[in-house]
Structures are given as structure tokens and as C-alpha cells.
PDB file of C-alpha atoms and ligand atoms in Angstrom:
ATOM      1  CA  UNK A  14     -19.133  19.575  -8.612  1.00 96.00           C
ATOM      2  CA  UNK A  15     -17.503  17.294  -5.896  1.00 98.00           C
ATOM      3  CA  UNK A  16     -13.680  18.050  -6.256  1.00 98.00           C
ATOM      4  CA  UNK A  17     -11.034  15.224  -4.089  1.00 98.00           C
ATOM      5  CA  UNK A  18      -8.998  17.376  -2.831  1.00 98.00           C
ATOM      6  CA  UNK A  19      -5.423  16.179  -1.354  1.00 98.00           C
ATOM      7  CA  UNK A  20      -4.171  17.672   1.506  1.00 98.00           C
ATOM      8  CA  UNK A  21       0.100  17.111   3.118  1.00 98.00           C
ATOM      9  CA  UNK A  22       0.762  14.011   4.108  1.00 98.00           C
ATOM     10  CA  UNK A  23       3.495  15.474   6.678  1.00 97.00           C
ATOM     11  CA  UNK A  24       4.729  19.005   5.853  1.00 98.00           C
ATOM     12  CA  UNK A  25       2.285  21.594   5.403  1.00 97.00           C
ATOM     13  CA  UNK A  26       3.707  23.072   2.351  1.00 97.00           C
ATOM     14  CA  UNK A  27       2.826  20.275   0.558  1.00 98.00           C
ATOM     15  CA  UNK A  28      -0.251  21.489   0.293  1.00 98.00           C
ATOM     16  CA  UNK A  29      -1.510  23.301  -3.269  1.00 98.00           C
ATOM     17  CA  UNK A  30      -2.006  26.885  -4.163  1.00 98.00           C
ATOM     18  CA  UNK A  31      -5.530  25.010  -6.065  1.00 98.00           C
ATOM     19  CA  UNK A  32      -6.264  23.098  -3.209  1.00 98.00           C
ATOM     20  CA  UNK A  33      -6.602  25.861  -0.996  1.00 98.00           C
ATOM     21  CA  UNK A  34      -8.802  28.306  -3.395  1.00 98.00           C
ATOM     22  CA  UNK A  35     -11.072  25.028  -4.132  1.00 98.00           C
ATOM     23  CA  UNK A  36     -11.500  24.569  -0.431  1.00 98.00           C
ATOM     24  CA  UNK A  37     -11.990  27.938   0.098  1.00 98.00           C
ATOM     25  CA  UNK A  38     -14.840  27.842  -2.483  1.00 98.00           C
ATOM     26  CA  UNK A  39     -16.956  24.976  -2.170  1.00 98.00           C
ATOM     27  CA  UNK A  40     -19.936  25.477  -0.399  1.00 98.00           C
ATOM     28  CA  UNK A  41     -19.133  22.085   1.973  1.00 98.00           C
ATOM     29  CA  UNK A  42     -16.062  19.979   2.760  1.00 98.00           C
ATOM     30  CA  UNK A  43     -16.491  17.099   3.763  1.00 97.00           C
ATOM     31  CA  UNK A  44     -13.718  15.536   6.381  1.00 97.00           C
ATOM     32  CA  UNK A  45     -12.915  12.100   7.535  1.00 94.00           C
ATOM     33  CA  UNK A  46     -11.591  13.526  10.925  1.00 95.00           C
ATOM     34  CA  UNK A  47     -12.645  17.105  11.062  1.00 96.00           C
ATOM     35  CA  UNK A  48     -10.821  18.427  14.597  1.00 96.00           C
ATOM     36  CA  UNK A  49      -7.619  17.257  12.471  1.00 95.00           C
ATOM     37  CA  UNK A  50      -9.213  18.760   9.241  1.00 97.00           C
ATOM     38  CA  UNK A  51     -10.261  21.876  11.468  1.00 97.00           C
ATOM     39  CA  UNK A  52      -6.466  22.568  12.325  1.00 97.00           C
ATOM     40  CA  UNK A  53      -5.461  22.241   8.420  1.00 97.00           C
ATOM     41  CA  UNK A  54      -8.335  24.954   7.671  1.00 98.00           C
ATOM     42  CA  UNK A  55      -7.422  26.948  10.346  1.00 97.00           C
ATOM     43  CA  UNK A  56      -3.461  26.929   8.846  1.00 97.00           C
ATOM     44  CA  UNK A  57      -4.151  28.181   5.678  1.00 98.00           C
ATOM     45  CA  UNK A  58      -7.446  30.715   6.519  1.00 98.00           C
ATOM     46  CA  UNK A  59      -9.923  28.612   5.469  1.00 98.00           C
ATOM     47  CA  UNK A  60     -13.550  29.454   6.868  1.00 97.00           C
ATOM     48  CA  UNK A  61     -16.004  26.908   4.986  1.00 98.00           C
ATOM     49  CA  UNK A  62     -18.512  24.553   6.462  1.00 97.00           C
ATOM     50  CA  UNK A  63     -17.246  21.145   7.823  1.00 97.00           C
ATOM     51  CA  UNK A  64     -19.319  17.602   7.309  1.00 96.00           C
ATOM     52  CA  UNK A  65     -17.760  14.445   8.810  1.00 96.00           C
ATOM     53  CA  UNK A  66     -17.714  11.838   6.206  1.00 94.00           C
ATOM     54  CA  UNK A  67     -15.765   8.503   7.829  1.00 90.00           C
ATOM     55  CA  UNK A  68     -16.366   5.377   7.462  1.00 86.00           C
ATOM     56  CA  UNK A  69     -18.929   5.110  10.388  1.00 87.00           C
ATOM     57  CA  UNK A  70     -21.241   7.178   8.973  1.00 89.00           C
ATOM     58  CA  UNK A  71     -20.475   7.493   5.703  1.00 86.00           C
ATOM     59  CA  UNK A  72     -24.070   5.798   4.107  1.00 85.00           C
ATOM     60  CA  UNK A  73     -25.853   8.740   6.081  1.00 90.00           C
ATOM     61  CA  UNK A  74     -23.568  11.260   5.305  1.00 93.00           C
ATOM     62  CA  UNK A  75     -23.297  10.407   1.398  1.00 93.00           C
ATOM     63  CA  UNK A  76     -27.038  10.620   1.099  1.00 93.00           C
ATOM     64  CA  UNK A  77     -26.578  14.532   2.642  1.00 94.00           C
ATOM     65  CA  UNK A  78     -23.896  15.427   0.171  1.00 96.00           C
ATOM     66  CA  UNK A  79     -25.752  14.050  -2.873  1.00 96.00           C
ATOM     67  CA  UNK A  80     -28.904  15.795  -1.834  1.00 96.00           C
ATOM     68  CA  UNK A  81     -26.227  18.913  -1.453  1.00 96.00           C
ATOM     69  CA  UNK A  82     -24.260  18.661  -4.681  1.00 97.00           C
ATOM     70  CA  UNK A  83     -27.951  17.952  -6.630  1.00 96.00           C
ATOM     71  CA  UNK A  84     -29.384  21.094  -5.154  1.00 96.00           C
ATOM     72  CA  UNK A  85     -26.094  22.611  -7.654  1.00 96.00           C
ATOM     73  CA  UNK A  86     -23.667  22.864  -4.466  1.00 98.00           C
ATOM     74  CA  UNK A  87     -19.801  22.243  -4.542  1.00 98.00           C
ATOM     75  CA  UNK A  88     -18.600  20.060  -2.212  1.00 98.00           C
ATOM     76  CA  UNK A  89     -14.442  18.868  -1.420  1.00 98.00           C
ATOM     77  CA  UNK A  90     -13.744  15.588   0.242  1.00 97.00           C
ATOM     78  CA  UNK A  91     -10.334  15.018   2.156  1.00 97.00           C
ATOM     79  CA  UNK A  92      -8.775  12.582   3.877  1.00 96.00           C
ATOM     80  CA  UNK A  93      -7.065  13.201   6.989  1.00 95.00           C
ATOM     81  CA  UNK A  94      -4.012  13.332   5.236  1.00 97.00           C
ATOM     82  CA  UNK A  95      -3.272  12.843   1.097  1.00 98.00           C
ATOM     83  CA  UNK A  96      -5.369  11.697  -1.186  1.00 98.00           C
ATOM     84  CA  UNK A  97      -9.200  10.823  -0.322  1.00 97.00           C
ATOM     85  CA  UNK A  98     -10.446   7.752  -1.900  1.00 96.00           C
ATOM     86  CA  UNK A  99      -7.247   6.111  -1.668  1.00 97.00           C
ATOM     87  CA  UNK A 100      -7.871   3.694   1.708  1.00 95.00           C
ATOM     88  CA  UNK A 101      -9.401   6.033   2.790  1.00 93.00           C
ATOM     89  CA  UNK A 102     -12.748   7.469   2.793  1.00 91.00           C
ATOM     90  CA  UNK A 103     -14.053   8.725  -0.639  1.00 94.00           C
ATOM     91  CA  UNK A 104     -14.787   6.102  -2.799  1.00 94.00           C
ATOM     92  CA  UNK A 105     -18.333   5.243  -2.576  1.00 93.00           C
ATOM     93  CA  UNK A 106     -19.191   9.036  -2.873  1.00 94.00           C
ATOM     94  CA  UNK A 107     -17.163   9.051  -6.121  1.00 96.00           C
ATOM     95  CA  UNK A 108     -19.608   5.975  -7.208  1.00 95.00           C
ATOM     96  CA  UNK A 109     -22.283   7.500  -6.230  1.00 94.00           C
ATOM     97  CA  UNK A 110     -21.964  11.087  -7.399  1.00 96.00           C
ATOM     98  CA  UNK A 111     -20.827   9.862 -11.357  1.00 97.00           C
ATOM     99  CA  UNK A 112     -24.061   7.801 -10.925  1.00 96.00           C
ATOM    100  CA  UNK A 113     -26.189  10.753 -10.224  1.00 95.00           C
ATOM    101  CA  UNK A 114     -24.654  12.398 -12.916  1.00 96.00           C
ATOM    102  CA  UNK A 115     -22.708  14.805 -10.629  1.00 97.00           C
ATOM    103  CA  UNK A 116     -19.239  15.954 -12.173  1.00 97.00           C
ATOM    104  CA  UNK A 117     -16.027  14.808 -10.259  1.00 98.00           C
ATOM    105  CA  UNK A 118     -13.099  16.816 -10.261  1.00 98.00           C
ATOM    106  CA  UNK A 119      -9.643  15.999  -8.857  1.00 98.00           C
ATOM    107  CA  UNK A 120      -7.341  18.441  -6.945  1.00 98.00           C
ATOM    108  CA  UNK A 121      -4.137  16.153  -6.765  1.00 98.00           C
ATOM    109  CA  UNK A 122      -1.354  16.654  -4.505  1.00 98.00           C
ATOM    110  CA  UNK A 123       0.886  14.616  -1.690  1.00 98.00           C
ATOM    111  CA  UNK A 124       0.018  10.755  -1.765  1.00 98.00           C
ATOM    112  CA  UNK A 125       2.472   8.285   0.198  1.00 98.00           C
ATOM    113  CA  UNK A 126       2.221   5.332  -2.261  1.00 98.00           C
ATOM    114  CA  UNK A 127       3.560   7.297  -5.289  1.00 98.00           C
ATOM    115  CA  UNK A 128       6.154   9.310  -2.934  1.00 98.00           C
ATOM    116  CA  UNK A 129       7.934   6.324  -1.585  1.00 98.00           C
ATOM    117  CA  UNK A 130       7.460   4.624  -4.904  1.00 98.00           C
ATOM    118  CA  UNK A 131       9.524   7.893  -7.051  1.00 98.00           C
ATOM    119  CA  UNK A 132      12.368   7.598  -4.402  1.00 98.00           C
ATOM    120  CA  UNK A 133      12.778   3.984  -4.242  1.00 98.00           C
ATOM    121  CA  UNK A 134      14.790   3.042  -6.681  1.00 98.00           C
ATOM    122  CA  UNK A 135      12.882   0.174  -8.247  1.00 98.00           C
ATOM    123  CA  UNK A 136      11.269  -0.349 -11.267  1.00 97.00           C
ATOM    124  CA  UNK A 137       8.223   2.228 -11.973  1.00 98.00           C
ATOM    125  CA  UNK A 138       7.221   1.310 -15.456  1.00 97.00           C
ATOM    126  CA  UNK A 139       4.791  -1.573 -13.928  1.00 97.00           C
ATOM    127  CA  UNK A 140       3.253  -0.876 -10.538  1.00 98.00           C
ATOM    128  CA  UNK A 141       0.352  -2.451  -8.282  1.00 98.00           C
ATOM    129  CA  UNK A 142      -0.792  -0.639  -5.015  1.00 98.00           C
ATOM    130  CA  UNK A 143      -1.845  -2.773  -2.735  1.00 98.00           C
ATOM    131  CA  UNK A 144      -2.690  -1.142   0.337  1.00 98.00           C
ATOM    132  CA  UNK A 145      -3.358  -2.462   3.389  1.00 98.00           C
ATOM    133  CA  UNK A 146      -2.584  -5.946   3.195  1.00 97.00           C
ATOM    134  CA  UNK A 147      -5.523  -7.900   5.473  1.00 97.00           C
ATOM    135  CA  UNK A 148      -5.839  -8.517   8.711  1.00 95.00           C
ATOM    136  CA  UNK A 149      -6.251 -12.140   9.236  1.00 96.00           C
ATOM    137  CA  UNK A 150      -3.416 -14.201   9.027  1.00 95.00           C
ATOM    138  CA  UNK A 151      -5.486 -16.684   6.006  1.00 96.00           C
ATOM    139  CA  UNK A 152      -6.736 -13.737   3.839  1.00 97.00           C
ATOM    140  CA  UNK A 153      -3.431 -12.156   4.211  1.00 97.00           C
ATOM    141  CA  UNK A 154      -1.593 -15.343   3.208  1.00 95.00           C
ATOM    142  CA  UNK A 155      -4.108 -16.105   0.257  1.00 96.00           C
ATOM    143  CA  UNK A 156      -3.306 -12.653  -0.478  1.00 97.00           C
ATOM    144  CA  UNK A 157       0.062 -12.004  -0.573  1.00 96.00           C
ATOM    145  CA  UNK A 158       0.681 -15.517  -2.303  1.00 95.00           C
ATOM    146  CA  UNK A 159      -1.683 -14.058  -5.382  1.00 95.00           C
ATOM    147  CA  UNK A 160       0.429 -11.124  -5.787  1.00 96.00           C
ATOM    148  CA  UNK A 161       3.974 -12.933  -5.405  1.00 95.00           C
ATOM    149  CA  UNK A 162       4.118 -13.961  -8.752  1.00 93.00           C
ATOM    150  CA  UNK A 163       3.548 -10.507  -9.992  1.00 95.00           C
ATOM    151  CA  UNK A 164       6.308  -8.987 -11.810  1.00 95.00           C
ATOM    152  CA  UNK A 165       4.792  -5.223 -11.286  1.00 97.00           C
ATOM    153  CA  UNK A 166       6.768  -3.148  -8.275  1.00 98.00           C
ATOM    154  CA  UNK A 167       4.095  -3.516  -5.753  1.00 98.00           C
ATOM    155  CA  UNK A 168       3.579  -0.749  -2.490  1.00 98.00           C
ATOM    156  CA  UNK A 169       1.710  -1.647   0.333  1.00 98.00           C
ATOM    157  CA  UNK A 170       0.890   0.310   3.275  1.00 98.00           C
ATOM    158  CA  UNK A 171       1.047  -0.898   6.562  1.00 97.00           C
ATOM    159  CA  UNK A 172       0.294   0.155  10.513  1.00 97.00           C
ATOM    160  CA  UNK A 173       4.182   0.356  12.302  1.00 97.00           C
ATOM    161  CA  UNK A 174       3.128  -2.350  15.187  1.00 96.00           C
ATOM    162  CA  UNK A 175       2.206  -4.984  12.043  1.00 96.00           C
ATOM    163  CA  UNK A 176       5.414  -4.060   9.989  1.00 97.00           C
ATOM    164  CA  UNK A 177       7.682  -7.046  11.427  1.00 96.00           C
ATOM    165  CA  UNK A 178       5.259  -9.357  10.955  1.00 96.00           C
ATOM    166  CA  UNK A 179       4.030  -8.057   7.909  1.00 96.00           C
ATOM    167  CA  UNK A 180       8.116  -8.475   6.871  1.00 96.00           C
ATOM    168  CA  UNK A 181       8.372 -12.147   7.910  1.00 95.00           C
ATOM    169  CA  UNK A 182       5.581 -13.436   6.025  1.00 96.00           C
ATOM    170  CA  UNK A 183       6.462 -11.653   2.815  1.00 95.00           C
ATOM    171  CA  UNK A 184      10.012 -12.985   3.638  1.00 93.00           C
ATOM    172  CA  UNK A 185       8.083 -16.588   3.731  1.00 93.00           C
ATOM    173  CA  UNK A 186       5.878 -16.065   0.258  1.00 94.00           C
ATOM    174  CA  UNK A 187       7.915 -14.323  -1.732  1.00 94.00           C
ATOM    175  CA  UNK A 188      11.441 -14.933  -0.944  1.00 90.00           C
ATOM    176  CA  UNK A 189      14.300 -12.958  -1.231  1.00 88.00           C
ATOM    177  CA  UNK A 190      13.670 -10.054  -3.095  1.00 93.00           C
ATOM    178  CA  UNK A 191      14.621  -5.907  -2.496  1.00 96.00           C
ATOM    179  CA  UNK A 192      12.372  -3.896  -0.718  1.00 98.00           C
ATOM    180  CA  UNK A 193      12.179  -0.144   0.449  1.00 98.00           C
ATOM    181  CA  UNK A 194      10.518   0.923   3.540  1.00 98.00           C
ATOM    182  CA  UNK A 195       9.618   4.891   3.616  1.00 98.00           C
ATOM    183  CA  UNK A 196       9.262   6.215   6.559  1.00 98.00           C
ATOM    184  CA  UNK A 197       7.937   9.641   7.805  1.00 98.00           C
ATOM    185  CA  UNK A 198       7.377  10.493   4.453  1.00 98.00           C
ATOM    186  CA  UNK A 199       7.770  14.827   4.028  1.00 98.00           C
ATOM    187  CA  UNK A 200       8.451  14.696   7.788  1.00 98.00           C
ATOM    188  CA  UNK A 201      11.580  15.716   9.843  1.00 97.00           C
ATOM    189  CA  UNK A 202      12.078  12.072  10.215  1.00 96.00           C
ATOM    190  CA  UNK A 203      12.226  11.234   6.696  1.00 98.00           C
ATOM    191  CA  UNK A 204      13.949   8.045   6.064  1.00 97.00           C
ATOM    192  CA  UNK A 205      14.197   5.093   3.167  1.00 98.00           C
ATOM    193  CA  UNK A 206      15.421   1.330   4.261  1.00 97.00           C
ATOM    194  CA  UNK A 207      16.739  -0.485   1.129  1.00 98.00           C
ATOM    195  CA  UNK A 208      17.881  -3.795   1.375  1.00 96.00           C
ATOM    196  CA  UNK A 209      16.435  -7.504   1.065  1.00 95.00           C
ATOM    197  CA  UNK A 210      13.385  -8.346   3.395  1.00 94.00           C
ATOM    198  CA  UNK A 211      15.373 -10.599   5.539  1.00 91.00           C
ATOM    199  CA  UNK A 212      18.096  -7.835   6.031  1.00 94.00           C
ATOM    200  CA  UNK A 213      15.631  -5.132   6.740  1.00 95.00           C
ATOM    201  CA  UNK A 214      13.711  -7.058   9.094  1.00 92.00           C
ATOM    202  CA  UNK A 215      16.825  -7.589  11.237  1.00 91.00           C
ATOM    203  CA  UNK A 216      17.419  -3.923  10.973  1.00 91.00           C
ATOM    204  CA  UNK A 217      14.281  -2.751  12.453  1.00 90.00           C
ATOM    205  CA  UNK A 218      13.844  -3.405  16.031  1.00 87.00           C
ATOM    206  CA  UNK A 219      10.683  -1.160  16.922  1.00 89.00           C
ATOM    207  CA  UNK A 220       8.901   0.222  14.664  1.00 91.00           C
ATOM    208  CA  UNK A 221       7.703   4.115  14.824  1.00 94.00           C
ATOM    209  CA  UNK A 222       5.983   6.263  12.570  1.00 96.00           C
ATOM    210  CA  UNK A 223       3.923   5.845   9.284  1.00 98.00           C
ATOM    211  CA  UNK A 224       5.410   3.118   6.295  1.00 98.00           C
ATOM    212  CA  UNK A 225       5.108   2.508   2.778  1.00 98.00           C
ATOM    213  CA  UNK A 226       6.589  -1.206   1.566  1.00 98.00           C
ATOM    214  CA  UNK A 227       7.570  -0.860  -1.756  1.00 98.00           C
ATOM    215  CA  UNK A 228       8.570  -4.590  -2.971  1.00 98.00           C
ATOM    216  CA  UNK A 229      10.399  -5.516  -6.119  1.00 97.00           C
ATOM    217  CA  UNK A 230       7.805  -7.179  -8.628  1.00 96.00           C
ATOM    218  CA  UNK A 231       9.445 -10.896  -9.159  1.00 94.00           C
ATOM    219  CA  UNK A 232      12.152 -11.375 -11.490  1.00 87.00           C
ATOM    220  CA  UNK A 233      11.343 -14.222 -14.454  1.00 78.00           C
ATOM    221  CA  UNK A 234      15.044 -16.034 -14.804  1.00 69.00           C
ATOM    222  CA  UNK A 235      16.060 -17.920 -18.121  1.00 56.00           C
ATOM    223  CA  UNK A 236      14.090 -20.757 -18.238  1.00 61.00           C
ATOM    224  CA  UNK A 237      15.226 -24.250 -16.748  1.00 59.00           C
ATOM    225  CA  UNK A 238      16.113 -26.715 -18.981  1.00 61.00           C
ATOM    226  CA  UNK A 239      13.192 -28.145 -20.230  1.00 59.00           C
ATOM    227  CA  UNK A 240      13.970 -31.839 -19.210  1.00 56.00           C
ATOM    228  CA  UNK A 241      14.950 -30.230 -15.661  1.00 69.00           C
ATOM    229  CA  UNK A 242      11.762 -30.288 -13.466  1.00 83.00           C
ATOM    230  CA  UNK A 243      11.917 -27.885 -10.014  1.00 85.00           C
ATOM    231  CA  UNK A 244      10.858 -30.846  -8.296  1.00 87.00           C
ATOM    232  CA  UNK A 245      13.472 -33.245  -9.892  1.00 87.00           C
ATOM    233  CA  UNK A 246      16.171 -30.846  -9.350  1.00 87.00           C
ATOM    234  CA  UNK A 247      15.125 -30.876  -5.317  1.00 88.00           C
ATOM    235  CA  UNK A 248      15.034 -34.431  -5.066  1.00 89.00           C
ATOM    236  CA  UNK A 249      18.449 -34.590  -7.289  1.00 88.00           C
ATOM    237  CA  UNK A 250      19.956 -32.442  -4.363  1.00 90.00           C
ATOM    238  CA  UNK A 251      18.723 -34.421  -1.371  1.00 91.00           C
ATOM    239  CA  UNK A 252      19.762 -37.408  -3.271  1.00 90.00           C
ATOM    240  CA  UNK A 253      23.001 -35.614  -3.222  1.00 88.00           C
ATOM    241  CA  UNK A 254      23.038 -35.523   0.335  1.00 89.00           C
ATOM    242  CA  UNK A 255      21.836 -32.039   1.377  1.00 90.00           C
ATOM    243  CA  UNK A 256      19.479 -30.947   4.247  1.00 90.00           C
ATOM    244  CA  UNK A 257      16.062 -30.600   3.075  1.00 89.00           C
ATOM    245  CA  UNK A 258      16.482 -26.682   3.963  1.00 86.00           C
ATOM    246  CA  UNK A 259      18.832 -26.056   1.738  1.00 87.00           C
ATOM    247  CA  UNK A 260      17.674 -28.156  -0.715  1.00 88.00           C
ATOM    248  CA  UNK A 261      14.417 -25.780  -0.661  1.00 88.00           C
ATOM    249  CA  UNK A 262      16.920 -23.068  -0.778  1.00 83.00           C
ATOM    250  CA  UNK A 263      19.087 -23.855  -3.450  1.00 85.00           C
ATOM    251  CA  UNK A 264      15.790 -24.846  -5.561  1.00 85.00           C
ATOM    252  CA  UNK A 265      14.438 -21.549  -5.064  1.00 83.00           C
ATOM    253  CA  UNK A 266      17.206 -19.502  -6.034  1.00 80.00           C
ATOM    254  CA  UNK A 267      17.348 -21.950  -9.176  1.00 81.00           C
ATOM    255  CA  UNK A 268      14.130 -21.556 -10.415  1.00 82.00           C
ATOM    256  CA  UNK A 269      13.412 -17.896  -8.891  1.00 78.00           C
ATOM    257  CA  UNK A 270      10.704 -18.758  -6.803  1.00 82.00           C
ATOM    258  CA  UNK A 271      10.274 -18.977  -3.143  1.00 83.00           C
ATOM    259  CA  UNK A 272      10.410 -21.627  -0.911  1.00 82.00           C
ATOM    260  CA  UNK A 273       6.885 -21.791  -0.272  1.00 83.00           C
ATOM    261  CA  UNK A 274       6.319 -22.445  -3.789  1.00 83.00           C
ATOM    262  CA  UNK A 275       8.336 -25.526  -3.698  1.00 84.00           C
ATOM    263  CA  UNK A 276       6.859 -26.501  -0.369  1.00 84.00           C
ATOM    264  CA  UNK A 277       3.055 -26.004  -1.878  1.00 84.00           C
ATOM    265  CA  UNK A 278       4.094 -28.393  -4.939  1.00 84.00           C
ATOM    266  CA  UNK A 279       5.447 -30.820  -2.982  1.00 85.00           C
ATOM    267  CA  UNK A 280       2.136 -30.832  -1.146  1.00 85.00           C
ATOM    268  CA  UNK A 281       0.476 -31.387  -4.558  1.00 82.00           C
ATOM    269  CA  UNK A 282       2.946 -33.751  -5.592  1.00 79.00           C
ATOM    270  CA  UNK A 283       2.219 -35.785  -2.791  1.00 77.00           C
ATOM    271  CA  UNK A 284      -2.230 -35.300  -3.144  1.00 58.00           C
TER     272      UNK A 284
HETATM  273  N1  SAM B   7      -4.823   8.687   1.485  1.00 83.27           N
HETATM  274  C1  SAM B   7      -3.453   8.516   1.883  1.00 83.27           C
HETATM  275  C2  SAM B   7      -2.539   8.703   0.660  1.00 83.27           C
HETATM  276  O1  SAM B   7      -2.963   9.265  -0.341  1.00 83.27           O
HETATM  277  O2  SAM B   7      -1.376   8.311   0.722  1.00 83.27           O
HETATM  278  C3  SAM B   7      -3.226   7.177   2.573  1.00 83.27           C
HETATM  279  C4  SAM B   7      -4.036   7.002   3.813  1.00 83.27           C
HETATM  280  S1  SAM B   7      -3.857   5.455   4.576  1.00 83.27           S
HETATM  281  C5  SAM B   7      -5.219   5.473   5.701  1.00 83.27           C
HETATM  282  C6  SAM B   7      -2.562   5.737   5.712  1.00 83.27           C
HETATM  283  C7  SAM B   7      -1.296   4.955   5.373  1.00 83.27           C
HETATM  284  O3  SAM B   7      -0.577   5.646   4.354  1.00 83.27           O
HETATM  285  C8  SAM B   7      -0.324   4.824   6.530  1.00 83.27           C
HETATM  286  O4  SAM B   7      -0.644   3.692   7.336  1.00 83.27           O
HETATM  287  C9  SAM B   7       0.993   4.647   5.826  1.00 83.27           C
HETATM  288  O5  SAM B   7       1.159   3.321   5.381  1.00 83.27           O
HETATM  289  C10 SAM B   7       0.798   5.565   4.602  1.00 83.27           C
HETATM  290  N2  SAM B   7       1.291   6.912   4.912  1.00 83.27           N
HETATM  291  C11 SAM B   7       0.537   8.034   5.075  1.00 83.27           C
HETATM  292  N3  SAM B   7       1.341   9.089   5.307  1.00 83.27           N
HETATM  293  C12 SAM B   7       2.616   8.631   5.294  1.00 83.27           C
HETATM  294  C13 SAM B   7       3.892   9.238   5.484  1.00 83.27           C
HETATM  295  N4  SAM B   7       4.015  10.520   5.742  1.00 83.27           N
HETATM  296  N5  SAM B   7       4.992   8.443   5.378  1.00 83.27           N
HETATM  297  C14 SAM B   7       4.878   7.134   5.117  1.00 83.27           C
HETATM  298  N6  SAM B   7       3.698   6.509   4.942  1.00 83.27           N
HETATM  299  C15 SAM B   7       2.584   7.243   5.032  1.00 83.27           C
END
């Protein structure tokens, strides 16, 4: 059996009365950081044998574990902190153990995503999880303008030095809309920032700590008018007289959509 096992994601008590007999058992567990995983063991009395399984060497490593969990071994993969397989490592042996017909089992517990998303306040019928949003600036564009027209809540995670920047572009793509930023999630510095991107990112000046962006999915208004075209209405309005900033603006808010969108079909208006 290979069990996912989660471990806290701040407080220690977070972690589960199963999680701890299961680790306990297995014959392996495989760690992303084991010195970090070492301490967690060492918390709660647990003696069993420690792989690393990270990214870096995870190919090798898998190979090990599969040999392992064929010879009829148990084996637990965790994280360095909630669930494994979820960014983070864990995947690929999931894959790979289901295709060797190995049984997967999963020990849930703390997971940032769904914490930040039960205290946020938004909608939690419809949800995406989007993780880490990409590093360059192109695929992260091309990304976040795909998922701006999603009406699902959507949580991201993000790294505390990229969070401003990360803010301002999803100002940019998708407007004005509510978000929630969770911070420190079961720590002593606990917090949750509600407001409207633009309002938040004036709030926070330096970011510390570990995030979760949960972001209201987008909001379909009534419908326009049908003889009332987004465009028309935006030329109607600069015809009126106003700047072509707040012409954008007052389009957006019309329609429901964000700036950029009326930039990018004036762009195609133009082609
Ligand atoms: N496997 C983990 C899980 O189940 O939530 C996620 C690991 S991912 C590598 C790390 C990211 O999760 C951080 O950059 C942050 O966005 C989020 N995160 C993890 N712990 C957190 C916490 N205590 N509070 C807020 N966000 C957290």
C-alpha cells in the first residue's frame, strides 16, 4: 500500500490520530525534506525509516519505492507540510504506483487551499485551485487571462516576495473583484485580508509569511441590450467627451469585464 499522508501545515495538533499510527506502520516514509520531516517524527515518537523523495531526485527515488511497495512493503509519502501531491511532491508516484497495480490510500488532514477557502467567505459550491500561478511574466499573463472568465472561486498559492506583483496583474486581468488573502494559516499569526484587489494591494506593504489568494469567480451581469455592443457603448462615451480611462472604466463595470478585455478587443477591432 502507498498511503499520502498529510502532515500540519502550522500547528502541530493538526496532525491526525491515523496519520500518526500509519506512519508509525509503514515499513518506509518517504519525505520531500527529511531534517524538517525528521523533527515532525521526532514530535510525535515516530521511529520508521526515512527516504528523500523531492523533486531532484524523485525519477531515482520512485523507481526504489516501487521496487519497495512490489516486494509487498507499505510506504507513506509527505510533504513538508499538508498534503503531498498537491504542488508538491507526490504525484508521479501516485501515477506510477496505480499503474503497477499498487493500492493508494489517502490519510487526509491540514491542506492550505481548502483552509483559506472554508474561512473566506466566498462562494464554495464551484471552486478551481490553481496553485502556483507561473513564473514568467507571458505564461503567467496567458494564464491568468484563461481563468478570468471563470465563474468558479479560484485559490492560488503564492511565494510572499511575488504577492504584490502577483496582486497588480490580477488587478490588470481581472478587474475589480473580492479577494481573501490567508495568511499564517493554523499559526500564531493567523490572519484573513478581505477586500477588493486594488484595496488589498494598498494595504500590504511587505509581505511576510506563507499566502493563499482566494479570488471571487467572475460575476455574469444581466445581459446588455442586445443592440448595445461593449465596443459601441465605449466609443458612445468618448464621443461623449470622456477620457479614454474612464471610458475603459465605465465600460467595464457595464459589461462586467475588465479593462483588459476591452483593451484586447479593441486590438482586434482594429486587426
Ligand atoms: N501541500 C501543501 C498543501 O496541502 O496545502 C501546499 C504546499 S505548497 C509547496 C506551499 C504553499 O502553500 C505556500 O507557498 C502557500 O501559498 C501555501 N501554504 C502552505 N502553508 C500555509 C499556511 N500555513 N498559511 C497560508 N498558506 C500556506
Amino acid at each position: 500500500m502507498l498511503y499520502l499522508c498529510a502532515t500540519p501545515i502550522g500547528n502541530l495538533e493538526d496532525m491526525t490520530f491515523r496519520a500518526i499510527r500509519i506512519l508509525r506502520e509503514v515499513d518506509l516514509i518517504a519525505a520531500e525534506d527529511t531534517r524538517r520531516t525528521r523533527k515532525l517524527l521526532t514530535h510525535f515518537e515516530i521511529h520508521t525509516p526515512l527516504i528523500r523523495f523531492d523533486e531532484n531526485c524523485k525519477a531515482t527515488v520512485a523507481e526504489k519505492i516501487l521496487e519497495r511497495l512490489q516486494a509487498g512493503e507499505s510506504v507513506a509519502v509527505v510533504s513538508d507540510a499538508g498534503l503531498p501531491a498537491i504542488c508538491d511532491p507526490g504525484a508521479d508516484l501516485v501515477r506510477l504506483a496505480i499503474d503497477a497495480g499498487i493500492k493508494v490510500c489517502p490519510v487526509p488532514g491540514a491542506n492550505a487551499a481548502l483552509s483559506a477557502l472554508i474561512c473566506s467567505g466566498l462562494d464554495t459550491k464551484k471552486i478551481f485551485f490553481a496553485g502556483f500561478a507561473p513564473k514568467t511574466k507571458k505564461n503567467r499573463r496567458e494564464f491568468l487571462e484563461k481563468l478570468s472568465t471563470t465563474e468558479a472561486t479560484i485559490i492560488f498559492y503564492e511565494a510572499p516576495h511575488r504577492l504584490k506583483n502577483f496582486l497588480a496583474e490580477l488587478a490588470e486581468i481581472f478587474g475589480e473583484r473580492e479577494i481573501v488573502l490567508a495568511r499564517e494559516l493554523t499559526k500564531v499569526h493567523e490572519e484573513f485580508l478581505r477586500g477588493k484587489i486594488s484595496e488589498l494591494l494598498e494595504k500590504i506593504s511587505e509581505p511576510r509569511g506563507e499566502f493563499v489568494v482566494v479570488v471571487e469567480g467572475k460575476k455574469f451581469s444581466e445581459p446588455p441590450p442586445p443592440e448595445e455592443n461593449l465596443l459601441d457603448f465605449y466609443e458612445k462615451l468618448l464621443a461623449q467627451g470622456l477620457e479614454k480611462k474612464s471610458a475603459m472604466r465605465e465600460a467595464a463595470k457595464k459589461f462586467n469585464v475588465s479593462r483588459r478585455e476591452i483593451y484586447n478587443a479593441l486590438i482586434k477591432e482594429q486587426k
